[in-house]
Coordinates of C-alpha atoms in Angstrom, one line a residue:
T274 CA -7.7 -99.3 68.3
N275 CA -5.2 -96.9 69.8
R276 CA -4.3 -95.6 66.4
V277 CA -8.0 -95.0 65.6
A278 CA -8.5 -93.3 69.0
S279 CA -5.5 -91.1 68.5
R280 CA -6.5 -90.2 65.0
E281 CA -10.0 -89.2 66.1
L282 CA -8.5 -87.3 69.0
S283 CA -6.2 -85.3 66.7
Q284 CA -9.0 -84.6 64.4
G285 CA -11.2 -83.4 67.2
L286 CA -8.4 -81.2 68.4
K287 CA -8.0 -79.7 64.9
K288 CA -11.8 -79.0 64.6
L289 CA -11.7 -77.4 68.1
Q290 CA -8.8 -75.2 67.1
I291 CA -10.5 -74.3 63.8
K292 CA -13.7 -73.3 65.7
K293 CA -11.7 -71.3 68.2
Q294 CA -9.9 -69.5 65.4
A295 CA -13.1 -68.8 63.6
S296 CA -14.7 -67.5 66.8
S297 CA -11.7 -65.3 67.5
L298 CA -11.8 -64.0 63.9
Q299 CA -15.5 -63.3 64.2
F300 CA -15.0 -61.5 67.5
G301 CA -12.1 -59.5 66.0
S302 CA -14.2 -58.5 63.0
R303 CA -17.0 -57.3 65.3
R304 CA -14.6 -55.2 67.3
V305 CA -13.2 -53.7 64.1
A306 CA -16.6 -53.0 62.9
A307 CA -17.6 -51.4 66.2
S308 CA -14.4 -49.3 66.2
V309 CA -15.1 -48.2 62.7
A310 CA -18.7 -47.3 63.6
V311 CA -17.5 -45.4 66.6
A312 CA -14.9 -43.6 64.5
S313 CA -17.4 -42.7 61.8
S314 CA -19.9 -41.5 64.3
S315 CA -17.4 -39.4 66.1
K316 CA -16.3 -38.0 62.8
K317 CA -19.8 -37.2 61.8
G318 CA -20.5 -35.6 65.2
G319 CA -17.3 -33.5 64.8
C320 CA -18.4 -32.2 61.4
V321 CA -21.8 -31.3 62.7
G322 CA -20.3 -29.6 65.7
S323 CA -17.9 -27.7 63.6
Y324 CA -20.7 -26.6 61.3
L325 CA -22.8 -25.4 64.1
S326 CA -19.9 -23.6 65.6
N327 CA -19.2 -22.0 62.3
Q328 CA -22.8 -20.9 62.0
R329 CA -22.7 -19.4 65.5
R330 CA -19.5 -17.5 64.6
S331 CA -21.0 -16.2 61.3
I332 CA -24.2 -15.1 63.1
K333 CA -22.1 -13.3 65.8
S334 CA -19.9 -11.7 63.2
S335 CA -22.9 -10.6 61.1
S336 CA -24.6 -9.1 64.2
R337 CA -21.4 -7.3 65.1
A338 CA -21.1 -6.0 61.5
G339 CA -24.7 -4.9 61.6
D340 CA -24.1 -3.0 64.8
G341 CA -21.0 -1.4 63.5
G342 CA -22.7 -0.4 60.2
G343 CA -25.5 1.2 62.1
T344 CA -23.2 3.3 64.1
T345 CA -21.2 4.5 61.1
S346 CA -24.3 5.3 59.0
T347 CA -26.2 7.2 61.7
I348 CA -25.4 10.9 62.0
P349 CA -24.5 11.9 65.6
T350 CA -27.1 13.9 67.4
Y351 CA -24.8 16.8 68.1
I352 CA -24.5 17.3 64.3
W353 CA -28.0 16.8 62.9
L354 CA -29.8 18.5 65.8
P355 CA -28.2 22.0 65.3
I356 CA -28.6 21.6 61.5
L357 CA -32.3 20.8 61.9
G358 CA -32.8 23.6 64.3
A359 CA -31.0 26.1 62.1
T360 CA -33.1 25.0 59.0
G361 CA -36.3 25.3 61.0
G362 CA -35.4 28.7 62.3
I363 CA -34.4 30.0 58.9
T364 CA -37.6 28.6 57.3
Y365 CA -39.8 30.2 60.1
G366 CA -37.9 33.5 59.8
Y367 CA -38.6 33.6 56.1
V368 CA -42.2 32.6 56.2
A369 CA -43.1 34.7 59.2
F370 CA -41.9 37.9 57.7
L371 CA -43.6 37.5 54.3
E372 CA -46.3 40.0 53.5
P373 CA -48.1 41.3 50.4
A374 CA -47.4 44.7 49.0
P375 CA -50.4 47.1 48.7
F376 CA -52.2 47.4 45.3
T377 CA -50.0 44.9 43.4
H378 CA -50.2 42.2 46.1
R379 CA -46.6 41.3 45.4
T380 CA -45.1 39.0 48.1
R381 CA -42.0 40.4 49.7
W382 CA -39.9 39.8 52.8
I383 CA -39.7 42.5 55.4
A384 CA -37.9 41.9 58.7
T385 CA -38.3 45.4 60.1
T386 CA -41.4 46.7 61.9
P387 CA -43.2 50.0 61.2
E388 CA -42.0 51.2 64.6
Q389 CA -38.4 50.6 63.7
E390 CA -38.8 52.3 60.4
A391 CA -40.4 55.3 62.1
Q392 CA -37.5 55.5 64.5
M393 CA -35.0 55.4 61.6
G394 CA -37.0 58.0 59.7
D395 CA -36.9 60.4 62.7
R396 CA -33.1 60.0 63.1
E397 CA -32.6 60.6 59.4
Y398 CA -34.9 63.6 59.6
H399 CA -32.9 65.3 62.3
R400 CA -29.7 64.5 60.5
M401 CA -31.0 66.1 57.3
L402 CA -32.1 69.2 59.1
Q403 CA -28.5 69.6 60.4
Q404 CA -27.1 69.0 56.9
F405 CA -29.4 71.5 55.2
Q406 CA -29.5 73.9 58.1
G407 CA -28.4 77.0 56.2
D408 CA -30.5 76.2 53.1
I409 CA -34.0 75.5 54.5
L410 CA -36.5 78.0 53.3
P411 CA -38.8 79.7 55.8
S412 CA -42.3 78.4 56.3
D413 CA -43.9 81.5 54.8
H414 CA -42.0 81.2 51.5
T415 CA -44.2 80.7 48.4
A416 CA -42.6 77.3 47.7
C417 CA -43.2 76.1 51.2
R418 CA -46.8 77.1 51.2
T419 CA -47.4 75.4 47.9
V420 CA -45.7 72.2 49.1
R421 CA -47.6 72.2 52.3
R422 CA -51.0 72.8 50.6
V423 CA -50.4 70.0 48.1
G424 CA -48.9 67.7 50.8
E425 CA -52.0 68.1 53.1
R426 CA -54.3 67.0 50.3
L427 CA -52.0 64.0 49.5
R428 CA -52.0 63.1 53.2
M429 CA -55.8 62.8 53.2
A430 CA -55.6 60.8 50.0
S431 CA -53.0 58.5 51.6
R432 CA -55.3 57.9 54.6
T433 CA -58.2 57.0 52.3
F434 CA -55.9 54.6 50.4
A435 CA -54.6 53.0 53.6
E436 CA -58.2 52.4 54.8
S437 CA -59.1 50.7 51.5
N438 CA -55.9 48.7 51.4
P439 CA -55.2 46.8 54.7
T440 CA -51.6 46.0 53.6
A441 CA -50.7 49.7 53.3
R442 CA -49.1 51.2 56.4
L443 CA -49.6 54.9 57.1
S444 CA -48.0 56.4 60.2
T445 CA -50.2 58.4 62.5
A446 CA -47.4 61.0 63.1
P447 CA -48.1 64.5 61.7
H448 CA -46.5 65.3 58.3
T449 CA -43.5 67.6 58.1
F450 CA -42.8 69.6 54.9
T451 CA -39.2 70.9 54.4
V452 CA -38.1 72.8 51.3
V453 CA -34.4 73.1 50.7
R454 CA -32.7 75.6 48.4
S455 CA -30.6 73.5 46.1
E456 CA -29.7 73.1 42.4
Q457 CA -30.4 69.4 42.6
A458 CA -33.8 68.3 41.3
N459 CA -35.0 65.9 44.0
A460 CA -37.8 65.1 46.4
F461 CA -38.1 62.3 49.0
V462 CA -40.3 61.3 51.9
L463 CA -38.6 59.7 54.9
P464 CA -40.4 57.1 57.0
N465 CA -42.8 58.6 59.7
N466 CA -44.0 61.2 57.2
H467 CA -41.1 63.6 56.7
V468 CA -41.3 65.3 53.3
F469 CA -38.3 67.0 51.7
V470 CA -38.4 69.0 48.4
L471 CA -35.3 70.5 46.8
T472 CA -35.9 73.7 44.8
G473 CA -34.1 72.3 41.7
L474 CA -37.3 70.2 41.2
F475 CA -39.2 73.3 40.2
R476 CA -37.3 73.5 36.9
Y477 CA -39.4 70.6 35.8
V478 CA -42.6 71.2 37.8
K479 CA -44.8 73.9 36.3
N480 CA -48.0 73.5 38.3
E481 CA -49.5 71.7 41.3
D482 CA -50.6 68.7 39.3
E483 CA -47.1 68.0 38.3
L484 CA -45.8 68.6 41.9
V485 CA -48.5 66.1 43.1
A486 CA -47.2 63.5 40.6
V487 CA -43.7 63.7 42.2
L488 CA -44.8 63.9 45.9
G489 CA -47.5 61.2 45.4
H490 CA -44.8 58.9 44.0
E491 CA -42.6 59.5 47.1
M492 CA -45.5 59.1 49.5
A493 CA -46.4 55.8 47.8
H494 CA -43.0 54.4 48.8
N495 CA -43.9 55.0 52.5
L496 CA -47.3 53.4 52.1
A497 CA -45.8 50.3 50.6
R498 CA -42.9 50.3 53.1
H499 CA -40.3 50.1 50.4
A500 CA -37.7 51.4 52.9
G501 CA -38.2 48.5 55.2
E502 CA -38.0 46.1 52.3
K503 CA -34.7 47.5 51.1
I504 CA -33.2 47.5 54.6
S505 CA -34.3 43.9 55.2
G506 CA -32.7 42.8 51.9
N507 CA -29.5 44.6 52.5
L508 CA -29.3 43.0 56.0
V509 CA -29.4 39.5 54.6
L510 CA -27.0 40.4 51.8
G511 CA -24.6 41.9 54.4
M512 CA -24.7 38.8 56.6
L513 CA -24.0 36.5 53.7
G514 CA -21.2 38.8 52.5
R515 CA -19.6 38.7 56.0
L516 CA -19.9 34.9 56.0
L517 CA -18.2 34.6 52.7
Y518 CA -15.4 37.0 53.8
F519 CA -14.9 34.7 56.9
L520 CA -14.6 31.7 54.6
D521 CA -12.4 33.5 52.1
G522 CA -10.1 36.0 53.7
S523 CA -9.0 37.4 50.3
G524 CA -12.4 38.9 49.8
V525 CA -12.8 37.6 46.2
L526 CA -16.0 35.7 47.0
S527 CA -17.4 38.6 49.0
L528 CA -16.8 41.0 46.1
F529 CA -18.3 38.6 43.6
F530 CA -21.4 38.0 45.8
S531 CA -21.9 41.8 46.2
Q532 CA -22.0 42.2 42.5
F533 CA -24.2 39.2 42.1
G534 CA -26.6 40.6 44.8
A535 CA -26.8 44.0 43.1
L536 CA -27.5 42.5 39.7
F537 CA -30.0 39.9 40.7
H538 CA -31.6 41.3 43.8
E539 CA -31.3 45.0 44.3
L540 CA -32.0 46.1 40.7
P541 CA -35.0 43.9 40.1
N542 CA -36.5 44.8 43.5
S543 CA -35.8 48.5 42.8
R544 CA -37.7 48.4 39.5
E545 CA -40.7 46.6 41.1
A546 CA -40.8 49.1 43.9
E547 CA -40.7 52.1 41.5
C548 CA -43.5 50.6 39.4
E549 CA -45.6 50.1 42.5
A550 CA -44.9 53.7 43.6
D551 CA -46.0 54.9 40.1
H552 CA -49.3 53.1 40.3
I553 CA -50.1 54.1 43.9
G554 CA -48.9 57.7 43.2
I555 CA -51.4 58.0 40.3
H556 CA -54.2 56.8 42.6
L557 CA -53.2 59.3 45.3
A558 CA -53.2 62.1 42.8
A559 CA -56.7 61.2 41.5
E560 CA -58.0 60.8 45.1
A561 CA -56.6 64.2 46.0
C562 CA -58.5 65.7 42.9
Y563 CA -55.5 66.4 40.8
D564 CA -54.8 65.4 37.3
P565 CA -53.0 62.0 37.3
R566 CA -52.0 62.6 33.6
A567 CA -49.5 65.2 34.8
A568 CA -47.2 62.4 35.9
K569 CA -46.5 61.5 32.3
R570 CA -45.7 65.1 31.4
V571 CA -43.3 65.8 34.3
F572 CA -41.4 62.6 34.0
A573 CA -41.1 62.9 30.3
S574 CA -39.7 66.4 30.6
M575 CA -37.1 65.1 33.2
K576 CA -36.1 62.3 30.9
E577 CA -35.8 64.6 27.9
E578 CA -33.5 67.0 29.7
A579 CA -31.5 64.3 31.3
T580 CA -30.7 62.7 27.9
S581 CA -30.0 65.9 26.1
E582 CA -26.5 67.2 25.7
K583 CA -27.1 70.2 27.8
G584 CA -28.7 68.2 30.6
T585 CA -26.0 65.6 30.8
S586 CA -23.2 68.2 30.9
Q587 CA -24.6 70.7 33.3
R588 CA -27.5 69.1 35.3
R589 CA -27.8 65.9 37.1
P590 CA -30.9 63.8 36.5
P591 CA -33.4 63.6 39.3
E592 CA -32.5 61.0 41.9
F593 CA -35.9 60.0 43.0

């Protein structure tokens, strides 16, 4: 009986130890699983946190890069504002001084006013009187009377032309007629109605019709304000030449620009101005009741003598 009891007791103890070990193993496995779960969850949370932090850093860096790119691509105000103002001023200055020429309606740029041209004409008139002081013919000379008679009729024709052509400008100042004793064949009319005739012109002019052809051509320059147009063009060319000389102290660019301006600006404009003066002068001659066909005769005779051997060696061609 004792043996049986001890055997059952030992067996019971063994079963109890087995259950205890099994329970301890099950508890340990649960703890391991819980720790693994915690570790995995913490690992996943760390990855998400690092991802979010990386996203925040990239957003911040991109925003900083966008701000930096905007500042570098935007032109500062102190640079673009003067450039815009200068461009607007130049554009306004060009458009505001554009006006059509009379008769041909050619658009040209004139920066001077008729009053300024009149003042320059008066100063040049007094300077010419001093220059030709000893060679001016008296007012009762035959040549002076002829020039004055023809000039008065052209003055009335010029007034009629200016009334029918609003773009033509005729000064209200009285005309002055000055005949100078000279071998040079020339005639010119200064702004503000100052007419000069050099006696060398009478070698080509045989009658009043031919004299009207020459004086009408010169008066036409005043009606079309060709003097102001030339002064305005020379003013712009002079300013650009000075700027190039400032940029290049050697003067090479300035010299090249002056030749370029003479070839592509002065010569074409001079030809256009002469053609306009020819057309207007013919109208003035017809309006003054003179024969406009005389212009062809007088200019042909001048060209013939200027191109002949005798004319080129002894006489200068007319400068008008």
